CSV table of C-alpha atoms and ligand atoms in Angstrom, one decimal:
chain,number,residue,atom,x,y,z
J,37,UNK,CA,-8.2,21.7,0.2
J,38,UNK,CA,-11.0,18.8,0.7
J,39,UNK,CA,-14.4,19.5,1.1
J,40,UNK,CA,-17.1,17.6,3.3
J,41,UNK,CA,-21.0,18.3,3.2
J,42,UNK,CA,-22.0,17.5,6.6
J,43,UNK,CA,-25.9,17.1,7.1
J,44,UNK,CA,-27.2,16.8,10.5
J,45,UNK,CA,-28.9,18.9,13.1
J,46,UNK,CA,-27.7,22.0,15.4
J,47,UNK,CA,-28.2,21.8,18.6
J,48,UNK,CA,-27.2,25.5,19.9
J,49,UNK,CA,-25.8,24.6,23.0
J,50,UNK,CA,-24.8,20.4,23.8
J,51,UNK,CA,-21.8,20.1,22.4
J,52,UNK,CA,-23.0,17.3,19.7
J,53,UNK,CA,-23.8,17.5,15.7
J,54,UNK,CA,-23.0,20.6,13.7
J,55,UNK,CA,-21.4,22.6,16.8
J,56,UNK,CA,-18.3,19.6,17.1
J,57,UNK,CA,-18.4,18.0,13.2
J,58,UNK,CA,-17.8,22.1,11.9
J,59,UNK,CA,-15.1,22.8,14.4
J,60,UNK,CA,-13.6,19.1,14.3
J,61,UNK,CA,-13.1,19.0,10.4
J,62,UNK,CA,-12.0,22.7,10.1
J,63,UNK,CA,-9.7,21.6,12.5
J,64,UNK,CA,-8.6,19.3,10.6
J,65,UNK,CA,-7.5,21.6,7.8
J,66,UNK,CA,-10.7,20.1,5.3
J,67,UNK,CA,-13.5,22.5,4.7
J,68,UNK,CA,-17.2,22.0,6.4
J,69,UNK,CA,-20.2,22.9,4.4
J,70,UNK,CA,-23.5,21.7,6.2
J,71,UNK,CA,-27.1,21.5,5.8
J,72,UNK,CA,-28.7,21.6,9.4
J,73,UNK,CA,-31.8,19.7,9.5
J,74,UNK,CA,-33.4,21.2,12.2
J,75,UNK,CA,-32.2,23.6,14.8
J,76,UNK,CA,-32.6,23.0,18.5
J,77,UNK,CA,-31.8,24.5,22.0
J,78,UNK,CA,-30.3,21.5,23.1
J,79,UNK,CA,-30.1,17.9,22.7
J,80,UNK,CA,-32.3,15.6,23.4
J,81,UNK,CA,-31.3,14.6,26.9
J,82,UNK,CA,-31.9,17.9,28.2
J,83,UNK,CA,-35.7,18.1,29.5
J,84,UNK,CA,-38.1,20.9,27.4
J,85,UNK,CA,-35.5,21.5,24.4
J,86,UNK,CA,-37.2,23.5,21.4
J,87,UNK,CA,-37.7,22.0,17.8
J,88,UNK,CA,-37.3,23.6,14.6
J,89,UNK,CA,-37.4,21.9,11.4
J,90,UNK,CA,-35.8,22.6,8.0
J,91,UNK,CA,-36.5,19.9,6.3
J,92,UNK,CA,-38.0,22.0,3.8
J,93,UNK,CA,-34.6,23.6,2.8
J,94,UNK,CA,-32.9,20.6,2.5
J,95,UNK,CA,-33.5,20.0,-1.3
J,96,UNK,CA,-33.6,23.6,-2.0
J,97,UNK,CA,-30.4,23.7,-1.0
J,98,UNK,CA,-28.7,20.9,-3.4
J,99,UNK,CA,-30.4,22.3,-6.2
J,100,UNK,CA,-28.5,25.4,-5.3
J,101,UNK,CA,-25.4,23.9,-5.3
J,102,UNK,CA,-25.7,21.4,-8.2
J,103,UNK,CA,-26.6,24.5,-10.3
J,104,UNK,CA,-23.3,26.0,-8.8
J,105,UNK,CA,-21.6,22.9,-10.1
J,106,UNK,CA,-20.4,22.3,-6.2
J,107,UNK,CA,-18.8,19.0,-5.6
J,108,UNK,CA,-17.8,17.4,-2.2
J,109,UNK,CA,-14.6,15.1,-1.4
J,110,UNK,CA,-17.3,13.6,1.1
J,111,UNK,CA,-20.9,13.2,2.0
J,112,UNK,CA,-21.5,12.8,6.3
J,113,UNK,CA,-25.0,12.7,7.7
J,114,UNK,CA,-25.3,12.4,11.1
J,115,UNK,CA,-28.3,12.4,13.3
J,116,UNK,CA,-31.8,12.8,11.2
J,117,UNK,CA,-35.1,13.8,12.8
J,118,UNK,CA,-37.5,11.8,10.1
J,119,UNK,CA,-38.2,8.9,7.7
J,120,UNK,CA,-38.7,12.2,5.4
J,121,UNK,CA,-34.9,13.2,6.0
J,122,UNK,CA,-33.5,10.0,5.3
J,123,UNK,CA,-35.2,10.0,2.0
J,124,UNK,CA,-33.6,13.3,1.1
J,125,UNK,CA,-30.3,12.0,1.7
J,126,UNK,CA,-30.5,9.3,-0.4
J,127,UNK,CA,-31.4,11.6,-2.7
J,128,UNK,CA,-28.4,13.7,-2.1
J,129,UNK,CA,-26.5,10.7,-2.4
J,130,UNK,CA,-27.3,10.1,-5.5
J,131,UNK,CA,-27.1,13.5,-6.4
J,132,UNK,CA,-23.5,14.4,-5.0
J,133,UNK,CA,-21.8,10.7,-4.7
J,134,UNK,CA,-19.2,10.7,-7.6
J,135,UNK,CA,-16.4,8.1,-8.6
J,136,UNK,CA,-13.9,9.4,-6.6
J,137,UNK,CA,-15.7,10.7,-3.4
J,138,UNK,CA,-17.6,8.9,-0.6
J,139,UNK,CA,-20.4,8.7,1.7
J,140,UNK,CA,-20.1,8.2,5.1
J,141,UNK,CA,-23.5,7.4,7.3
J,142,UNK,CA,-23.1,8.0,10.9
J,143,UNK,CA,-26.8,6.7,12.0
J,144,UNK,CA,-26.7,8.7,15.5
J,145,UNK,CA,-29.9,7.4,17.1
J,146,UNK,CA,-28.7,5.6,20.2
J,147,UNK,CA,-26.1,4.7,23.1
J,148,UNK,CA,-25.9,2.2,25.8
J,149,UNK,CA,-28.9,0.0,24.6
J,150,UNK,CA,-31.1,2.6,24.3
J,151,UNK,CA,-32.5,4.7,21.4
J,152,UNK,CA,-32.4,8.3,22.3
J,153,UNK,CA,-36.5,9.7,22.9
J,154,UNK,CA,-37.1,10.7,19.3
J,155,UNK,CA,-36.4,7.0,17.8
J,156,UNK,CA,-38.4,4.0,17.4
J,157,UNK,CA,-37.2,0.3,16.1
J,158,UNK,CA,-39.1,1.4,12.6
J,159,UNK,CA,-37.1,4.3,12.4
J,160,UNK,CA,-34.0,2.4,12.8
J,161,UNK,CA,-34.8,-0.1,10.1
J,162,UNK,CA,-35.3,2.9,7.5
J,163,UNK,CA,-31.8,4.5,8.9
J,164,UNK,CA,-30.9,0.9,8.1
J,165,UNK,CA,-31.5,1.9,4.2
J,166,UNK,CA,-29.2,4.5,4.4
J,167,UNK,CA,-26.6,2.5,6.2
J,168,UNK,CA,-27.0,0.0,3.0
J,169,UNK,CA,-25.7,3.0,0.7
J,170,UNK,CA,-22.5,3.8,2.2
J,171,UNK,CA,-19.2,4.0,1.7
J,172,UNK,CA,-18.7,3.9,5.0
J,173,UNK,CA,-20.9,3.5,8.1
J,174,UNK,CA,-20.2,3.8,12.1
J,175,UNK,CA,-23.1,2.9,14.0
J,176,UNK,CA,-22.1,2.5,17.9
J,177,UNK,CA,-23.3,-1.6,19.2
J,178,UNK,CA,-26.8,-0.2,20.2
J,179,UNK,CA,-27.5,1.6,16.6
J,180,UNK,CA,-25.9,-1.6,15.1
J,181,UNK,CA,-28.5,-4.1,17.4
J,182,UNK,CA,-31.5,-2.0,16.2
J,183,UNK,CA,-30.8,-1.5,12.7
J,184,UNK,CA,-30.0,-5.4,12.6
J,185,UNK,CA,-32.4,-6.5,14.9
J,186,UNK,CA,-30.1,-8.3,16.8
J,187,UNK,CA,-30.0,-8.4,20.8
J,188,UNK,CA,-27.9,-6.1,22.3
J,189,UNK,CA,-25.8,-7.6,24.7
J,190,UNK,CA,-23.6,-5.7,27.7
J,191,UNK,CA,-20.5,-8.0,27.0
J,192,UNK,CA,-20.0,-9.3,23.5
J,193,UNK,CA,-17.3,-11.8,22.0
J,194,UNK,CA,-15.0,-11.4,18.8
J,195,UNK,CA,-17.7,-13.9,17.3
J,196,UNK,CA,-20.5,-11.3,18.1
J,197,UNK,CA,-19.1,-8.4,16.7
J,198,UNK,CA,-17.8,-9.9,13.4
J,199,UNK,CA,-21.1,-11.2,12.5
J,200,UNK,CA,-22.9,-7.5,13.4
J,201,UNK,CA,-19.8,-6.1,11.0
J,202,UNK,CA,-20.8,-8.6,8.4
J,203,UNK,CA,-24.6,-8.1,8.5
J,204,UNK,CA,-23.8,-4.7,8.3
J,205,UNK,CA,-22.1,-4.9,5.1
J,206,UNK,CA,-24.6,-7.6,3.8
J,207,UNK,CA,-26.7,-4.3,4.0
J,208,UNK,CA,-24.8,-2.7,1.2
J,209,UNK,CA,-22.3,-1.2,3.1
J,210,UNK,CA,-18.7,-1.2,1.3
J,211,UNK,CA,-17.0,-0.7,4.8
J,212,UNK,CA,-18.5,-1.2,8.0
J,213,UNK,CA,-17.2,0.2,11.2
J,214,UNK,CA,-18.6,-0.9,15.0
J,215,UNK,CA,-17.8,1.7,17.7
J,216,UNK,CA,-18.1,0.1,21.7
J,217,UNK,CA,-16.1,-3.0,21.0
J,218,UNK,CA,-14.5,-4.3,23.9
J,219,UNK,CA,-13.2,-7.5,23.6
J,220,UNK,CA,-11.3,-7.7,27.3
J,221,UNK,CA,-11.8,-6.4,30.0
J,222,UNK,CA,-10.9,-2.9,30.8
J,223,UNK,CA,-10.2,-1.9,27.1
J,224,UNK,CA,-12.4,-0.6,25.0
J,225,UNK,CA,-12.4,0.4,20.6
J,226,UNK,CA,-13.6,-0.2,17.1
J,227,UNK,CA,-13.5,-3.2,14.6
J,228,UNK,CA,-13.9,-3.1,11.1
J,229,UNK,CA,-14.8,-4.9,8.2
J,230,UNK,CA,-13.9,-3.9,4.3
J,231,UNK,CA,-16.5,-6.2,2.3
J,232,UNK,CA,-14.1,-5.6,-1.0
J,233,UNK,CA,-11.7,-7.7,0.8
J,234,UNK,CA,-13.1,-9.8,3.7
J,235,UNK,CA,-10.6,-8.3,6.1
J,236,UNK,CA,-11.4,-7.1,9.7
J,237,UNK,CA,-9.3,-4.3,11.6
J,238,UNK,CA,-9.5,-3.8,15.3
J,239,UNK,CA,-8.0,-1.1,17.6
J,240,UNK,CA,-8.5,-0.4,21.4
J,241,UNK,CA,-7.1,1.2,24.2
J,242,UNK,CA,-7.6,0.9,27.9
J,243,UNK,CA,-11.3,2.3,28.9
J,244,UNK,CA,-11.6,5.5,30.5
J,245,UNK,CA,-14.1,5.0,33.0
J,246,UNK,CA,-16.5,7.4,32.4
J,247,UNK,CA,-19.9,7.8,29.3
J,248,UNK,CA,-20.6,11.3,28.0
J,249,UNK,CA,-22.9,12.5,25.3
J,250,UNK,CA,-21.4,13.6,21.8
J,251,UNK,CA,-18.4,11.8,21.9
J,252,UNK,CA,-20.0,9.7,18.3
J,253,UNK,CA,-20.6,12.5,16.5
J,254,UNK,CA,-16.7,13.7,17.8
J,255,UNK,CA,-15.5,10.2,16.7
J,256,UNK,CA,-17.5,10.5,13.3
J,257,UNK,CA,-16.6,13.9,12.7
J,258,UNK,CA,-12.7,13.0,13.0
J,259,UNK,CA,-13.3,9.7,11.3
J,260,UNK,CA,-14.0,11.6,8.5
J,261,UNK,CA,-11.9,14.7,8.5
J,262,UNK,CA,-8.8,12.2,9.1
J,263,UNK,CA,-10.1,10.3,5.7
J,264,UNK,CA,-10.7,13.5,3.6
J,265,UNK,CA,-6.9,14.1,4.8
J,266,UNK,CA,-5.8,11.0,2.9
J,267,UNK,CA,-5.3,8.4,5.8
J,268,UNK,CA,-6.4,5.1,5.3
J,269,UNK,CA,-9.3,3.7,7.2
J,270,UNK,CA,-7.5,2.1,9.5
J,271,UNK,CA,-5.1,5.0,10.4
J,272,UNK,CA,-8.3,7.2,10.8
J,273,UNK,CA,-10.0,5.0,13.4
J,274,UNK,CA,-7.1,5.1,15.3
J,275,UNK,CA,-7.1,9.0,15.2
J,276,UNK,CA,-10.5,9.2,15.7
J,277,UNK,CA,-10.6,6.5,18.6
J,278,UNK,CA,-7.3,8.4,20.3
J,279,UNK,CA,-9.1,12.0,20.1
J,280,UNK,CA,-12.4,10.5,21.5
J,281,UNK,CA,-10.4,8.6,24.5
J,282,UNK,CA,-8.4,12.3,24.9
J,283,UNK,CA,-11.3,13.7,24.8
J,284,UNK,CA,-13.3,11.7,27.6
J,285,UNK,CA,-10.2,11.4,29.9
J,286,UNK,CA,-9.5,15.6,30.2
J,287,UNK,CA,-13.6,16.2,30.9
J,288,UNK,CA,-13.1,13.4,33.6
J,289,UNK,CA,-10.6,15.1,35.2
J,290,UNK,CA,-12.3,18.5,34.8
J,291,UNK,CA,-13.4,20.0,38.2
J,292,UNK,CA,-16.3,21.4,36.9
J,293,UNK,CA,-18.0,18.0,36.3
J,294,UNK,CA,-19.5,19.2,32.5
J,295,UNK,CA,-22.4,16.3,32.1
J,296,UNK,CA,-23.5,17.7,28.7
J,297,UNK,CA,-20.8,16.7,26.3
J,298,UNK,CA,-16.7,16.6,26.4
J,299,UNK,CA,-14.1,18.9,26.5
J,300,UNK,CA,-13.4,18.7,22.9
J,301,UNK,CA,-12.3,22.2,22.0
J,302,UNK,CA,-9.6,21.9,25.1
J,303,UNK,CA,-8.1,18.8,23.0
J,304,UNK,CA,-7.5,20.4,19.4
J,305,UNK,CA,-4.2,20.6,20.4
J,306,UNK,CA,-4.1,16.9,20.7
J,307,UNK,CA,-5.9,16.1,17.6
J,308,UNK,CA,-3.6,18.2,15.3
J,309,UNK,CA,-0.2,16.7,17.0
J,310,UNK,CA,-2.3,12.7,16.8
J,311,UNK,CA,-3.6,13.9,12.6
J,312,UNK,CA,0.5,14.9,12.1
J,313,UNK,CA,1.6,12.2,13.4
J,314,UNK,CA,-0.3,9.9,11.1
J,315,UNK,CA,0.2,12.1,8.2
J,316,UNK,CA,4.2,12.1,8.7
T,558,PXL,O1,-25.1,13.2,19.5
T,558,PXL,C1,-26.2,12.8,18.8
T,558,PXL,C2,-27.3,13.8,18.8
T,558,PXL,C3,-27.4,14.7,17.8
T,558,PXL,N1,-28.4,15.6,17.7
T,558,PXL,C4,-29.4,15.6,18.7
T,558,PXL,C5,-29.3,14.7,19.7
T,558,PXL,C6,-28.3,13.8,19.8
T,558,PXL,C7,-28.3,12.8,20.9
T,558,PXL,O2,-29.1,12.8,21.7
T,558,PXL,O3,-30.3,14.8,20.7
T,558,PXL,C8,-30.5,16.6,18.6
């Protein structure tokens, strides 16, 4: 069985970080071992959410493991709390990256042009950093804009997005993927760009009307889990894409109107049929 490390905070209750990348990959039949940064009561886009940081355990914990000889088929961080974090995970990069595994940099800090409260432009140039040491990175348009320092723009063109994907791997990135790419109207998907070999991949489906919070960390999670399975890059943004869109469609049909995050758990179902498929 694979093995990912997954380093990003818990928020106890929002449906986002640790509580949908540890359910998503063991899921996904790959085993989750994580290092929360800091543990929350919720997100960030509740109002008067409690803060607790672990940022002290963080390196403890590697040297732990290294002295366990503990190896990963992966390396995922997701959202980090401080310049100080970021650090530490290029430090675990270098401490856990091997020949035949790879990093994958999810620099949650944003959505819709907007950072989320914690983040500033500096921060996202330093996430930025991180972004230039990975295998594999997935910032959304808005993380992309700020870490670039590009405009963000509502409606983009094919142009626009292959020149954020090769900025992005001008970085240092190997493989750059860009998540919010709509290139007609009423469709919406990914686009990528392999710097070994110049060549771009794009997949969308129609849009499901409707924005809800989590739904990066749920395509990052599966993203990964799909390529810890064996499927190629481009087979796993399309399973992650198709869980995400699943995912946003059943919460808007839900009666109960959920606000916080998506329906996720109700669509494991879904993912494991969509990972099967792909695997077959
Ligand atoms: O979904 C990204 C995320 C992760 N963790 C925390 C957040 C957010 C988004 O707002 O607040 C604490």
């Amino acid at each position: 069985m694979k093995r990912i490390v997954t380093i990003q905070d818990i928020s106890c209750l929002g449906k986002c970080s640790l509580t949908v990348a540890l359910p998503v990959i063991s899921a996904m039949g790959v085993e989750a071992a994580i290092v929360p940064t800091a543990v929350l009561s919720t997100h960030t886009m509740f109002k008067n959410f409690t803060f607790h940081d672990l940022t002290n355990e963080i390196a403890p914990i590697a040297a732990h493991w290294q002295q366990e000889n503990i190896t990963f088929d992966a390396i995922y961080t997701g959202y980090l709390g401080s310049f100080e974090q970021i650090h530490l995970m290029q430090r675990y990069f270098e401490q856990f990256k091997t020949a035949s595994n790879f990093t994958f940099v999810d620099p949650a800090m944003g959505d819709n042009g907007k950072l989320y409260p914690a983040f500033d432009e500096v921060f996202a140039h330093e996430m930025a950093k991180l972004v230039a040491m990975a295998d594999i990175c997935v910032p959304n348009l808005t993380e992309a804009c700020m870490m670039l320092d590009l405009p963000y723009r509502e409606v983009c063109d094919e142009t626009y997005y292959k020149e954020i994907l090769h900025r992005l791997c001008d970085l240092g990135a190997k493989k750059a993927v860009l998540t919010g790419v709509s290139l007609e109207p009423g469709r919406l998907g990914v686009m990528s760009l392999d710097s070994a070999t110049d060549k771009f991949f794009h997949y969308d489906t129609e849009r499901v009307p409707a924005v809800y919070h989590g739904t990066g960390d749920i395509f990052a999670s599966t993203c990964v889990g799909a390529l810890a399975r064996g499927l190629s890059l481009d087979d796993a943004l399309k399973v992650a894409h198709d869980y995400t869109a699943q995912c946003i469609r059943l919460t808007l049909d839900d009666p109960a109107k959920p606000w916080y995050g998506v329906n996720f758990e109700q669509c494991i179902p879904y993912l494991l049929e969509r990972l099967s498929q792909s695997l077959a």
